Structure formats: structure tokens, C-alpha cells
Amino acid sequence: MKLFEYTRAGSAADAVRSFGPGTMYLGGGTNLVDLMRLGVAEPDRLVDVGKLPLDAIEEAGGRLRVGAAVRNSDLAAHPLVRSRYPMLARAVLSGASGQVRNMATTAGNLLQRTRCPYFQDVTRPCNKRQPGSGCPAIEGDHTNLAILGTSHACVATHPSDLAVALAALEAEVHVTGPGGDKIVPMPGLHRLPGDAPERDTVLEEGDLITAVELPAPPPGASLYRKVRERASFAFALVSIAAVLDVRDGTVAGCRIALGGVAHAPWRAEHAEQVLVGGPATGEAFRTAAEAELERARPLPRNDFKVPLARNLIVRTLEELAP
Amino acid sequence: MNRVEGRVKVAGLATYAAEYPVEGVTYAYPVQSRIAKGRIRRIDARDALAMPGVLAVLSSEDPPRLGPGAEGELALFQSREVAYRGQFVAAAVADTYENARAAADAIVVEYEQDLHDVALRADHPNLYRPEKVNPGFPSDTVKGDVEAGLNAAETVVDVTYTTPVLHNNPMEPHAALALWDDEGRLLVYDTTQGTSSSRDLIAQTLGLSGEQVRVVSRHVGGGFGSKGTSRPQAVLAALAARAVGRPVKIVLTRQQMFDVTGYRTPTIQRLRLGADADGRLTALEHVAYEQSSTLVEFAEQTATPTRVMYATPALRTAHRLVRLDVATPSWMRAPGECPGMYALESAMDELACAAGIDPIELRVLNEPETEPDSGLPFSSRNLVACLREGARRFGWDRRDPEPGRHREGEWLIGTGVASSTYPAKRRPSKAVVTMREGDFLVQVAAADIGTGARTALTGIAAGALGVAPDRVHVELGDSDLPDAPLAGGSMGTASWGSAVVRACEHLKVNGSVGRADTTEEVARDAELARHAFGAQFAEVRVNSVTGEVRVSRLLGVFAAGRILDAALARSQFIGGMTMGMGMALMEETYTDEEFGGFLRRDLAQYHVPACADAERIEAVWLEEEDGDLNPMGSKGIGEIGIVGTAAAIGNAVHHAIGHRVRDLPITPPKILRTMF
């Protein structure tokens, strides 16, 4: 294990100022420390931002601002989150274990890295970890990997549940960095792999997430549902965050985000387009799901995700329809 | 009686292998092969040796001296040939764990790589019939004419089941701490299921006498078989300590454990069953295909339970093995019986469905009078009673035999049954009991791997002496104590307990000290078919939208002789059943065909059942008298709980959805492929 320097930042600005080559920000450490133990991440320097005063959840003008350092347990338990964004609370609670949620931070959750077994094993090739080394998952173990938005270079999935809910809620990610402050709307934070799977997000070197801002809850009913082979602590085979607004039997609004299917939380825009303005019937839900999944490029061992995602979309919308 | 060591464990005071306070301790960290087959051309340790705190590098460049008896996975750094990906090819020793690990990373290993072969197939050209299967059974048995029996049958089932590579994942990682004294005596604090056998194996590997080695293992955080025989960490710690002249500690990472601590071989099992119009078997054939490494022939006894279970005029069992470029398989809870009974009991369910007979009645109809293969009388066999009692408790009579009929919302509900069996034997053991100031000290080199062996032996000794348990103190987990067999094969308590009872009897005659060696007594044991039996019932819910399977009820009814301690027994039974649930629904280590070795080598990806998965698990037992076994009349309970659970769950899944998944584990992908 490589030696590294550890410092604790006093403020966000402080953290950004001190960022240099080989530096990484450390939040709750629930993923980064694992990756360091595995030799996947080898920072020269860790800047601890987990204890910055960015741990408040505040309401302002109908929006909810969640500090980057808010712990997942606190996020899920917050009365405003529970009452106004129950889908978000449910997504967070479906991830990891109580112990991990007590440590994991909001920003860290968004920036966690894929659990693709090749990525996690430094003795095997992986384009994401070592650009240009190849992607053995495409021919090998891709059971839990992506079916949508994949490239010849990478079929990894983004593992976060929180990010899927935020993609459906159209949250804004507030970032400060060497280039100044900016706002990145979800789901635009995460990238598809393309030719550069080593880049998970659109963030630049030294960028630090300071908060996630939730717009007022969209009208309609919402639900987060996660499918996994055991009842506890497992990454999603497929998950869904859905919001459905039905008026007089017609879909007035709909948002669907899928987890476990792509390199990023996957907004099912094609399905949404098919649905909005049409009837809220099981048949319409199925047509919409199939319109989205026409784009799926499953591999031999993860072809099950196509019917699974289809079923989940249909069933979740049926449950949300009045 | 509470666990005698419960207080020290809860308080965190119990010492495990890596936790003994030793002055001047140093650390070893292994380098693992990155190819699955080939030769090491060169190992360059110059950079590593120049790093801070580094004391030594061990490798085949300068092979450490071992004894002539060193073999297999323990003959570390003796050969330049690589047998599998992940094999230890070198190790760095340094003053801290971090320095040792950094140095290990800096060691450069150059290979000449050969093409590897790591995939088990039933049509592999190199399959062969091993001379015997573990621990010493004939590989093949034939009785009667199977083909004639199948031809004469009214109903025939011909099916193939597969089980994946499975790994034991004890909470305490494999760890060792080795010290040499000035007289050349080696002390190894090792995490092991048997200190006497570990001492012998380490001594043999290092070319020492048994007296020159002491193995101490007072507390073990689980093993399930992976600590049944010494693993490379103990030998590596000893070699490293010899090289640097200081104590050396090694603790394997979870990922390293997947590579070098053994695993349950994957199996491909073909079952052919024929039954007449009444449901009586006319023929039964069980052929198992499995793998071993090029280092050691480890032939799991997968088809052997079929020799025990059902009456049939024609019975054939066979094992075929292929030596691949993989790590050596090893012991995992109920080796043989567990995967074998998964296949047999699934096939019996298929036969029951095909013949239109209730699966319990099918088993009852085929209850043998003597052990089918050997013809030996059973010391006791209460399988039918277990099935009947289980059916009563489970509410089997309310079951609609037609599959796919019971639905609650998205969930399809099904129930299934399977039989369990596991041998009930014992091995020779020694024990000493000493009276001191009114208390009794029991000494035996037994191992308590978390099963409660200390507590069970305390109870056995108290019973034999006729005193309260709080006057009995059991000392175990040290090879300097009277020799004892390992905790394995569900034989520990029966073996050690026999010696403890005899030592207590001797003390009562003798005064202050009682000694026992049961070698002769065990040799005089009458030739009988000695097995525990059980019946497993499962209720599952299968989600018709997602393919998720949840086990809502598990019931195990066991006939396992006299139960010595109800609390310990219940833990063993439900622990085994929970592990069987893992086998049925989630556990699988993925073999990397491209690069060799295993993928998904941590507990985030190798899933075992967690509390949320164990909704309702119940274990009960029948009162069983079996005086032919040992002085306690007990049968082992460590392994029978896992046998049959996976089949009961698989059968319940079939009952729920009307389709059968014959490849474990039964995961959402497989359910979805079946249903859509």
C-alpha cells in the first residue's frame, strides 16, 4: 500500500486551494478507502472534506439544499426528505448497510466508483482503471453490468441508488473548483463511457461538490424500487426511480430513472416521451418500456436485465397510477 | 448452560491467531501469481529489498529448505512451475504490515506463460476415474443392472444439475503467527480446526519432528472446513520467521482467502432414476464430474450419499475428475453430501412430479431396510419419522401438489421438501482429566471453531463425573495437549467426547488423574451404517416481476442421536440451513476463464444470506437413542443442517413457478430466463 499524506480541509475553498496533482478528496471513505486497500486508487495526498461544515439540510424557496457532507443515514431520516421526497429516502435506505450509511456522504455516494470485478482487481486489465488495457468484462463476467449506453471500451455500471433518485428528481449538483463555481443538473453529472471510461463524471480535476439542491417535488406519486438477489446489502441488478402524474386518466408528467443498467443513472427519456399525453394504462406502460429498451445492447450473461427493466418499469408505473 | 467462553468473546478478550501479543513481531505479505499456468523465469527482489523496513524476500530464486514430505499447496517456493493464478510465488517480510505489502508490490516476477485450462466440462477429454474419493471411498460402485432397471421403469428421470465454485468465508481470516525458539522449536499460533493434525502437517512440511512444533489455536472464528488442513499461511509464517530470526505474522486479505484457502469444487451431476407404477425405484444412477488442481488430487465424494439413501435393485454411483490449472479444492461444510444430496433430492422431486406421487410418500416408499450399497444394518435411521414430523409441523397436508397455483400479488409461493444425511462416525482421541482442589481440568487438543465445543465438552465431562459444570474447566486448542482429531466431518464432539468420558471414568477409579486413548475402542466399533438423517422443508416466494426469490420459511427436522446441548445444536442446525440457503440462492465464485483464478472475491460480491434473508428458520429434532455410536449416544450436528437445504429450496421454487432451475445458485437472471 502506497504511503500518502493526509490533511483535513478547513473550508471548501481551502480544500480546492490545496488540491494538486495526485490529490483526492476523502468524504466518508466507504468506497475510496476500499479502493486504496485494493490498490485501485493510489493518491499521494488525501484532503478530508468529510468534516467540512457542509452537513446541513436546509429549505429555501421551496427547494431543499443538502450539504455534500450530509451522511446517508441523516439524509434518509430527515423529516423534510421523508415527507417531501420519500422516494429519495427509500433509495438511500436501499443502499449498503446501516454502518456504511452512517459514514457515507451525499457527495461521496454520487462519486463512488463501479464495482465491476475487473475494475476492482488491479491484476486484470480494465479500461476504466488503466485506459487502453482492454475490457475483459465484455467476454467475461458482465452479469451485473450495463445494457444501455455501453461502448466497446466499457460496460460498467454506476452503483449508486441515491444518484438514480436524484436523476429522477432533477437535482442540481453545486460544485466549486479551480475554475470557479458551477451547477451541474442531474442526470448530467455522470458520463457514459464512450472512449474515455476512466472519467465517471463531467467534473474537472479539483472540483468539489458542495451541495445537492432538490427542486420542489414534481407533481404526482413517486416510488423507488431495487431488485437484488438477497434482501440486504447488495448492489442493484436493476433499480427504478419513477414519478408519475396522472390527470383524468392521462399522463401529465412522468420521470423514470434506472439504476444498474448503465454507466450513469439512466433517464428513460424515450419511455417518458411515449407516455406523456397518453393514457395511463398497463399497455401504454409496456409500450413505453419497450421503446426505451429497444436501445439496450445486452451481453450474453446480462440479457435478463432487459425483461427485468421492462417489468420493473411497467409494474412500478402501474403501482403509481391512480 | 451458557457458552463457557461467551463472556471473553463478547468482551473482545478472546485471542485469535493474529492477536497474541508477541514482542518484535514482523509481517509477511505474499506475492501471487498473475498467470494460471507456466513457469517463473526470474524474480527480481532488488528494489523490494532496498525499501524501508524490509527484512527478507522469499521465493523460488532461493527456495527455502523444506522437508522431503512437503507437498501440494504447502510446498511453498519449491518449484518454478505455476499451477494456478493466485498461487503464492514469493513473499516479502518487513517491520510493518504496510512496508511488507509495499515491498511485495515491488517484487518483479517474470513468467513464461502457457495456455491454461480452468473450465470444468462433463465432456473434458482429460476426465478420469480417481482410485478413491474422500476420505477413502471407492470412486465407483455398481449393484444390479441400471439399464435394465431404467428400461423396465414406468417413469424415468434423466437430469443434470450443476453447482458452482463455493467458498467458505469464516469471519476470522486465515492468519498465523510463528516464532522459533533458541532450541529450534517452532510455535505457530494458527487459525486451524485441528492443532494435532496441523502440528503434524507443518512438521512434515518443514522436515521437523512432531516434538519440534507446537500449534496453538485457542479461539477460531469459523472454518467450515477451510481451516481443516493447514493452509499456506502457517508454513509461510514459519519460513519467514526462520529467514528473519524474528516472529512473523501473516493475515490473509479476504481476496487472498479466495485464492489459497480452498473451495468446494464445482460439480456437474447426472442423475438417472427409474420407478415402477407404484413409485418404487427400479434403478438409480448418480455420476458426478468435478475438478482438482494439478498439484493434488482432491476428489470430493459427491455421489456417496446416494449409496446410503434409497432402496433400489440397481444402483450405480461414479465420480470423474479432471485436473485443471486451478487452486486445489478443499473441505467445505458437508463435502460430498451437500452437493450430492442437492442433486439426488432434486431428482427425487422431479421423479415424484413425473410419477404423480407426493414427494414425501416417494421417499417413504423407497425407505431401505439396510444401507443400499453396503447392505450393512443402520445403527439407527429415522428418516421417515423426520419426514412425517416435518410434514405435520410444516402443514404439508394443505399443499396443492400442482405447481404455480399459489399466488399473492406479484409473488408466487411454493413449498418443497428434501432429505438430509450425514455420516456419524468418530476417530481416535486422547484426553486427560485432573482433579485439583475439587475442580476438574479436562485437557484435549480439540478445536472450538465457534461451534461451542468447549461448552459441549464441559457438559460431557460434568455428566461423566457427576458434578456441576462449573466445576469443570476444559483446556483445548493446543497441540501440546493430548492428541485429538480435527473439528471436521461432524466427528469432533463424538471423538473428543468419547475420550473425555473414558478419562473421567478412569479418574473415578484412579483418584486424581484420568487418562484415555480411544484408539482401541474405536477400532472395535461394530461395522454398522452410521448416519444422521433429517428432513428439510422450505417455503419460498418467487417474484413474477423481478425473479427475486425469498425464503419465507425453513424447517429442519433431524434425527441426530442424543442432542447434548439444545442451544448449541439449534445454532448448528440453523447455521447449516442458512448456509444451505446461500448455496441455493446466491453463493457462487466466478471462475475467470480468460485469465484464470477467481472473480468476485469479496463479501460485497460473493453474497451469503444476511439477517434480512433469514425470515423464519426453525430446527427441531427427534429423540433418538443410538447406543452403538459412542458413550454419549450422539451424532455430529455440524454438517447435516446444510445437507438437503438447497434441494428443498430448489424444489419449492419449482413448485412456485412450475419451472425448474437446475444450475445453482437460483438467481433472478435464471428465474427471469425461465419465465420470460
mmCIF file of N, CA and C in Angstrom, chain B residues 173-254:
data_model
loop_
_atom_site.group_PDB
_atom_site.id
_atom_site.type_symbol
_atom_site.label_atom_id
_atom_site.label_comp_id
_atom_site.label_asym_id
_atom_site.label_seq_id
_atom_site.Cartn_x
_atom_site.Cartn_y
_atom_site.Cartn_z
ATOM 1 N N PRO B 173 -10.201 -14.167 9.317
ATOM 2 C CA PRO B 173 -9.432 -14.562 8.135
ATOM 3 C C PRO B 173 -8.362 -15.584 8.498
ATOM 4 N N HIS B 174 -7.845 -16.236 7.480
ATOM 5 C CA HIS B 174 -6.746 -17.165 7.705
ATOM 6 C C HIS B 174 -5.516 -16.365 8.138
ATOM 7 N N ALA B 175 -4.973 -16.732 9.262
ATOM 8 C CA ALA B 175 -3.896 -15.954 9.845
ATOM 9 C C ALA B 175 -2.970 -16.887 10.620
ATOM 10 N N ALA B 176 -1.718 -16.479 10.757
ATOM 11 C CA ALA B 176 -0.766 -17.258 11.560
ATOM 12 C C ALA B 176 0.308 -16.330 12.101
ATOM 13 N N LEU B 177 0.845 -16.736 13.228
ATOM 14 C CA LEU B 177 1.935 -16.005 13.874
ATOM 15 C C LEU B 177 2.944 -17.060 14.317
ATOM 16 N N ALA B 178 4.157 -16.977 13.761
ATOM 17 C CA ALA B 178 5.140 -18.045 14.006
ATOM 18 C C ALA B 178 6.369 -17.515 14.742
ATOM 19 N N LEU B 179 6.859 -18.329 15.688
ATOM 20 C CA LEU B 179 8.057 -17.988 16.469
ATOM 21 C C LEU B 179 8.947 -19.223 16.586
ATOM 22 N N TRP B 180 10.239 -19.033 16.403
ATOM 23 C CA TRP B 180 11.194 -20.124 16.648
ATOM 24 C C TRP B 180 11.964 -19.800 17.937
ATOM 25 N N ASP B 181 12.130 -20.797 18.802
ATOM 26 C CA ASP B 181 12.936 -20.525 19.993
ATOM 27 C C ASP B 181 14.386 -20.946 19.753
ATOM 28 N N ASP B 182 15.217 -20.732 20.769
ATOM 29 C CA ASP B 182 16.644 -20.970 20.596
ATOM 30 C C ASP B 182 16.976 -22.437 20.342
ATOM 31 N N GLU B 183 16.070 -23.319 20.790
ATOM 32 C CA GLU B 183 16.326 -24.749 20.598
ATOM 33 C C GLU B 183 15.789 -25.259 19.254
ATOM 34 N N GLY B 184 15.297 -24.318 18.428
ATOM 35 C CA GLY B 184 14.783 -24.741 17.128
ATOM 36 C C GLY B 184 13.372 -25.275 17.186
ATOM 37 N N ARG B 185 12.675 -24.960 18.285
ATOM 38 C CA ARG B 185 11.282 -25.382 18.354
ATOM 39 C C ARG B 185 10.397 -24.260 17.799
ATOM 40 N N LEU B 186 9.426 -24.688 17.016
ATOM 41 C CA LEU B 186 8.560 -23.737 16.319
ATOM 42 C C LEU B 186 7.209 -23.666 17.014
ATOM 43 N N LEU B 187 6.776 -22.454 17.313
ATOM 44 C CA LEU B 187 5.434 -22.241 17.854
ATOM 45 C C LEU B 187 4.635 -21.467 16.808
ATOM 46 N N VAL B 188 3.511 -22.026 16.414
ATOM 47 C CA VAL B 188 2.649 -21.348 15.443
ATOM 48 C C VAL B 188 1.286 -21.106 16.079
ATOM 49 N N TYR B 189 0.941 -19.853 16.235
ATOM 50 C CA TYR B 189 -0.441 -19.511 16.544
ATOM 51 C C TYR B 189 -1.164 -19.508 15.206
ATOM 52 N N ASP B 190 -1.956 -20.515 14.973
ATOM 53 C CA ASP B 190 -2.566 -20.665 13.651
ATOM 54 C C ASP B 190 -4.072 -20.752 13.821
ATOM 55 N N THR B 191 -4.782 -20.299 12.820
ATOM 56 C CA THR B 191 -6.218 -20.489 12.871
ATOM 57 C C THR B 191 -6.510 -21.816 12.189
ATOM 58 N N THR B 192 -6.823 -22.817 12.973
ATOM 59 C CA THR B 192 -6.926 -24.172 12.444
ATOM 60 C C THR B 192 -8.020 -24.947 13.162
ATOM 61 N N GLN B 193 -8.566 -25.905 12.456
ATOM 62 C CA GLN B 193 -9.606 -26.754 13.043
ATOM 63 C C GLN B 193 -9.019 -27.955 13.784
ATOM 64 N N GLY B 194 -7.693 -28.070 13.768
ATOM 65 C CA GLY B 194 -7.095 -29.185 14.495
ATOM 66 C C GLY B 194 -5.638 -28.916 14.777
ATOM 67 N N THR B 195 -5.291 -28.737 16.041
ATOM 68 C CA THR B 195 -3.899 -28.407 16.341
ATOM 69 C C THR B 195 -2.986 -29.626 16.205
ATOM 70 N N SER B 196 -3.481 -30.827 16.548
ATOM 71 C CA SER B 196 -2.613 -32.016 16.423
ATOM 72 C C SER B 196 -2.271 -32.269 14.966
ATOM 73 N N SER B 197 -3.298 -32.231 14.109
ATOM 74 C CA SER B 197 -3.055 -32.522 12.695
ATOM 75 C C SER B 197 -2.253 -31.404 12.040
ATOM 76 N N SER B 198 -2.491 -30.144 12.456
ATOM 77 C CA SER B 198 -1.701 -29.043 11.899
ATOM 78 C C SER B 198 -0.238 -29.181 12.301
ATOM 79 N N ARG B 199 -0.028 -29.548 13.564
ATOM 80 C CA ARG B 199 1.359 -29.750 14.020
ATOM 81 C C ARG B 199 2.045 -30.786 13.135
ATOM 82 N N ASP B 200 1.355 -31.912 12.892
ATOM 83 C CA ASP B 200 1.972 -32.986 12.107
ATOM 84 C C ASP B 200 2.262 -32.536 10.679
ATOM 85 N N LEU B 201 1.310 -31.801 10.105
ATOM 86 C CA LEU B 201 1.474 -31.382 8.711
ATOM 87 C C LEU B 201 2.562 -30.315 8.573
ATOM 88 N N ILE B 202 2.595 -29.396 9.514
ATOM 89 C CA ILE B 202 3.640 -28.360 9.472
ATOM 90 C C ILE B 202 5.008 -29.000 9.687
ATOM 91 N N ALA B 203 5.084 -29.927 10.643
ATOM 92 C CA ALA B 203 6.354 -30.614 10.902
ATOM 93 C C ALA B 203 6.799 -31.378 9.655
ATOM 94 N N GLN B 204 5.878 -32.074 9.036
ATOM 95 C CA GLN B 204 6.211 -32.848 7.831
ATOM 96 C C GLN B 204 6.687 -31.914 6.712
ATOM 97 N N THR B 205 6.019 -30.785 6.582
ATOM 98 C CA THR B 205 6.378 -29.849 5.514
ATOM 99 C C THR B 205 7.754 -29.244 5.742
ATOM 100 N N LEU B 206 8.056 -28.935 6.986
ATOM 101 C CA LEU B 206 9.333 -28.289 7.292
ATOM 102 C C LEU B 206 10.449 -29.283 7.581
ATOM 103 N N GLY B 207 10.117 -30.564 7.604
ATOM 104 C CA GLY B 207 11.135 -31.561 7.898
ATOM 105 C C GLY B 207 11.545 -31.580 9.354
ATOM 106 N N LEU B 208 10.587 -31.310 10.230
ATOM 107 C CA LEU B 208 10.860 -31.339 11.670
ATOM 108 C C LEU B 208 10.161 -32.545 12.293
ATOM 109 N N SER B 209 10.524 -32.847 13.519
ATOM 110 C CA SER B 209 9.777 -33.872 14.244
ATOM 111 C C SER B 209 8.549 -33.207 14.868
ATOM 112 N N GLY B 210 7.570 -34.048 15.198
ATOM 113 C CA GLY B 210 6.369 -33.506 15.821
ATOM 114 C C GLY B 210 6.658 -32.763 17.109
ATOM 115 N N GLU B 211 7.681 -33.210 17.847
ATOM 116 C CA GLU B 211 8.000 -32.557 19.123
ATOM 117 C C GLU B 211 8.556 -31.155 18.922
ATOM 118 N N GLN B 212 9.064 -30.911 17.735
ATOM 119 C CA GLN B 212 9.669 -29.595 17.491
ATOM 120 C C GLN B 212 8.644 -28.534 17.098
ATOM 121 N N VAL B 213 7.403 -28.933 16.999
ATOM 122 C CA VAL B 213 6.377 -27.977 16.553
ATOM 123 C C VAL B 213 5.247 -27.938 17.570
ATOM 124 N N ARG B 214 4.792 -26.749 17.871
ATOM 125 C CA ARG B 214 3.612 -26.582 18.711
ATOM 126 C C ARG B 214 2.652 -25.635 17.983
ATOM 127 N N VAL B 215 1.407 -26.054 17.883
ATOM 128 C CA VAL B 215 0.393 -25.224 17.239
ATOM 129 C C VAL B 215 -0.655 -24.852 18.284
ATOM 130 N N VAL B 216 -0.919 -23.568 18.398
ATOM 131 C CA VAL B 216 -1.885 -23.076 19.382
ATOM 132 C C VAL B 216 -3.011 -22.358 18.648
ATOM 133 N N SER B 217 -4.225 -22.692 19.020
ATOM 134 C CA SER B 217 -5.390 -22.146 18.332
ATOM 135 C C SER B 217 -6.551 -22.141 19.328
ATOM 136 N N ARG B 218 -6.490 -21.223 20.279
ATOM 137 C CA ARG B 218 -7.456 -21.289 21.392
ATOM 138 C C ARG B 218 -8.844 -20.873 20.960
ATOM 139 N N HIS B 219 -8.919 -19.881 20.089
ATOM 140 C CA HIS B 219 -10.219 -19.466 19.550
ATOM 141 C C HIS B 219 -10.096 -19.387 18.040
ATOM 142 N N VAL B 220 -11.100 -19.854 17.358
ATOM 143 C CA VAL B 220 -11.106 -19.831 15.898
ATOM 144 C C VAL B 220 -12.424 -19.212 15.450
ATOM 145 N N GLY B 221 -12.307 -18.189 14.610
ATOM 146 C CA GLY B 221 -13.510 -17.502 14.158
ATOM 147 C C GLY B 221 -14.121 -18.151 12.939
ATOM 148 N N GLY B 222 -14.447 -19.418 13.063
ATOM 149 C CA GLY B 222 -15.102 -20.124 11.975
ATOM 150 C C GLY B 222 -14.113 -20.784 11.042
ATOM 151 N N GLY B 223 -14.567 -21.808 10.361
ATOM 152 C CA GLY B 223 -13.692 -22.512 9.436
ATOM 153 C C GLY B 223 -14.492 -23.220 8.354
ATOM 154 N N PHE B 224 -15.483 -23.970 8.771
ATOM 155 C CA PHE B 224 -16.379 -24.708 7.873
ATOM 156 C C PHE B 224 -15.634 -25.725 7.020
ATOM 157 N N GLY B 225 -14.379 -25.969 7.335
ATOM 158 C CA GLY B 225 -13.567 -26.898 6.545
ATOM 159 C C GLY B 225 -12.345 -26.214 5.948
ATOM 160 N N SER B 226 -12.429 -24.888 5.752
ATOM 161 C CA SER B 226 -11.299 -24.193 5.117
ATOM 162 C C SER B 226 -10.075 -24.165 6.025
ATOM 163 N N LYS B 227 -10.265 -24.413 7.316
ATOM 164 C CA LYS B 227 -9.134 -24.487 8.235
ATOM 165 C C LYS B 227 -8.923 -25.914 8.714
ATOM 166 N N GLY B 228 -9.490 -26.866 7.952
ATOM 167 C CA GLY B 228 -9.413 -28.276 8.345
ATOM 168 C C GLY B 228 -8.021 -28.838 8.178
ATOM 169 N N THR B 229 -7.340 -28.418 7.126
ATOM 170 C CA THR B 229 -5.944 -28.806 6.957
ATOM 171 C C THR B 229 -5.138 -27.521 6.877
ATOM 172 N N SER B 230 -3.900 -27.582 7.281
ATOM 173 C CA SER B 230 -3.064 -26.375 7.302
ATOM 174 C C SER B 230 -3.062 -25.731 5.931
ATOM 175 N N ARG B 231 -3.177 -24.428 5.929
ATOM 176 C CA ARG B 231 -3.134 -23.688 4.679
ATOM 177 C C ARG B 231 -1.768 -23.007 4.566
ATOM 178 N N PRO B 232 -1.470 -22.462 3.397
ATOM 179 C CA PRO B 232 -0.102 -21.938 3.192
ATOM 180 C C PRO B 232 0.323 -20.856 4.183
ATOM 181 N N GLN B 233 -0.638 -20.152 4.785
ATOM 182 C CA GLN B 233 -0.220 -19.049 5.653
ATOM 183 C C GLN B 233 0.613 -19.546 6.832
ATOM 184 N N ALA B 234 0.307 -20.724 7.346
ATOM 185 C CA ALA B 234 1.058 -21.225 8.506
ATOM 186 C C ALA B 234 2.499 -21.544 8.113
ATOM 187 N N VAL B 235 2.667 -22.184 6.963
ATOM 188 C CA VAL B 235 4.011 -22.527 6.505
ATOM 189 C C VAL B 235 4.783 -21.268 6.141
ATOM 190 N N LEU B 236 4.098 -20.326 5.509
ATOM 191 C CA LEU B 236 4.768 -19.078 5.124
ATOM 192 C C LEU B 236 5.257 -18.323 6.366
ATOM 193 N N ALA B 237 4.418 -18.261 7.393
ATOM 194 C CA ALA B 237 4.825 -17.573 8.623
ATOM 195 C C ALA B 237 6.054 -18.258 9.224
ATOM 196 N N ALA B 238 6.053 -19.581 9.220
ATOM 197 C CA ALA B 238 7.181 -20.318 9.806
ATOM 198 C C ALA B 238 8.458 -20.100 8.998
ATOM 199 N N LEU B 239 8.345 -20.168 7.668
ATOM 200 C CA LEU B 239 9.533 -19.973 6.817
ATOM 201 C C LEU B 239 10.069 -18.554 6.955
ATOM 202 N N ALA B 240 9.142 -17.604 6.993
ATOM 203 C CA ALA B 240 9.564 -16.205 7.091
ATOM 204 C C ALA B 240 10.231 -15.950 8.433
ATOM 205 N N ALA B 241 9.684 -16.523 9.492
ATOM 206 C CA ALA B 241 10.265 -16.330 10.823
ATOM 207 C C ALA B 241 11.664 -16.945 10.896
ATOM 208 N N ARG B 242 11.829 -18.060 10.221
ATOM 209 C CA ARG B 242 13.154 -18.687 10.186
ATOM 210 C C ARG B 242 14.134 -17.800 9.410
ATOM 211 N N ALA B 243 13.629 -17.198 8.327
ATOM 212 C CA ALA B 243 14.505 -16.384 7.478
ATOM 213 C C ALA B 243 14.970 -15.113 8.183
ATOM 214 N N VAL B 244 14.096 -14.497 8.958
ATOM 215 C CA VAL B 244 14.465 -13.202 9.554
ATOM 216 C C VAL B 244 14.859 -13.308 11.023
ATOM 217 N N GLY B 245 14.690 -14.491 11.610
ATOM 218 C CA GLY B 245 15.081 -14.659 13.007
ATOM 219 C C GLY B 245 14.210 -13.880 13.982
ATOM 220 N N ARG B 246 13.019 -13.571 13.568
ATOM 221 C CA ARG B 246 12.067 -12.861 14.432
ATOM 222 C C ARG B 246 10.678 -13.458 14.230
ATOM 223 N N PRO B 247 9.773 -13.197 15.166
ATOM 224 C CA PRO B 247 8.403 -13.690 14.965
ATOM 225 C C PRO B 247 7.789 -13.025 13.738
ATOM 226 N N VAL B 248 6.998 -13.782 13.001
ATOM 227 C CA VAL B 248 6.355 -13.255 11.796
ATOM 228 C C VAL B 248 4.862 -13.534 11.837
ATOM 229 N N LYS B 249 4.140 -12.517 11.493
ATOM 230 C CA LYS B 249 2.677 -12.609 11.462
ATOM 231 C C LYS B 249 2.200 -12.479 10.019
ATOM 232 N N ILE B 250 1.184 -13.242 9.680
ATOM 233 C CA ILE B 250 0.569 -13.076 8.367
ATOM 234 C C ILE B 250 -0.947 -13.185 8.526
ATOM 235 N N VAL B 251 -1.644 -12.244 7.946
ATOM 236 C CA VAL B 251 -3.104 -12.265 7.927
ATOM 237 C C VAL B 251 -3.526 -12.110 6.478
ATOM 238 N N LEU B 252 -4.220 -13.092 5.954
ATOM 239 C CA LEU B 252 -4.628 -13.005 4.553
ATOM 240 C C LEU B 252 -5.779 -12.012 4.402
ATOM 241 N N THR B 253 -5.782 -11.322 3.269
ATOM 242 C CA THR B 253 -6.935 -10.488 2.956
ATOM 243 C C THR B 253 -8.071 -11.408 2.490
ATOM 244 N N ARG B 254 -9.271 -10.865 2.496
ATOM 245 C CA ARG B 254 -10.423 -11.657 2.045
ATOM 246 C C ARG B 254 -10.189 -12.144 0.602
#
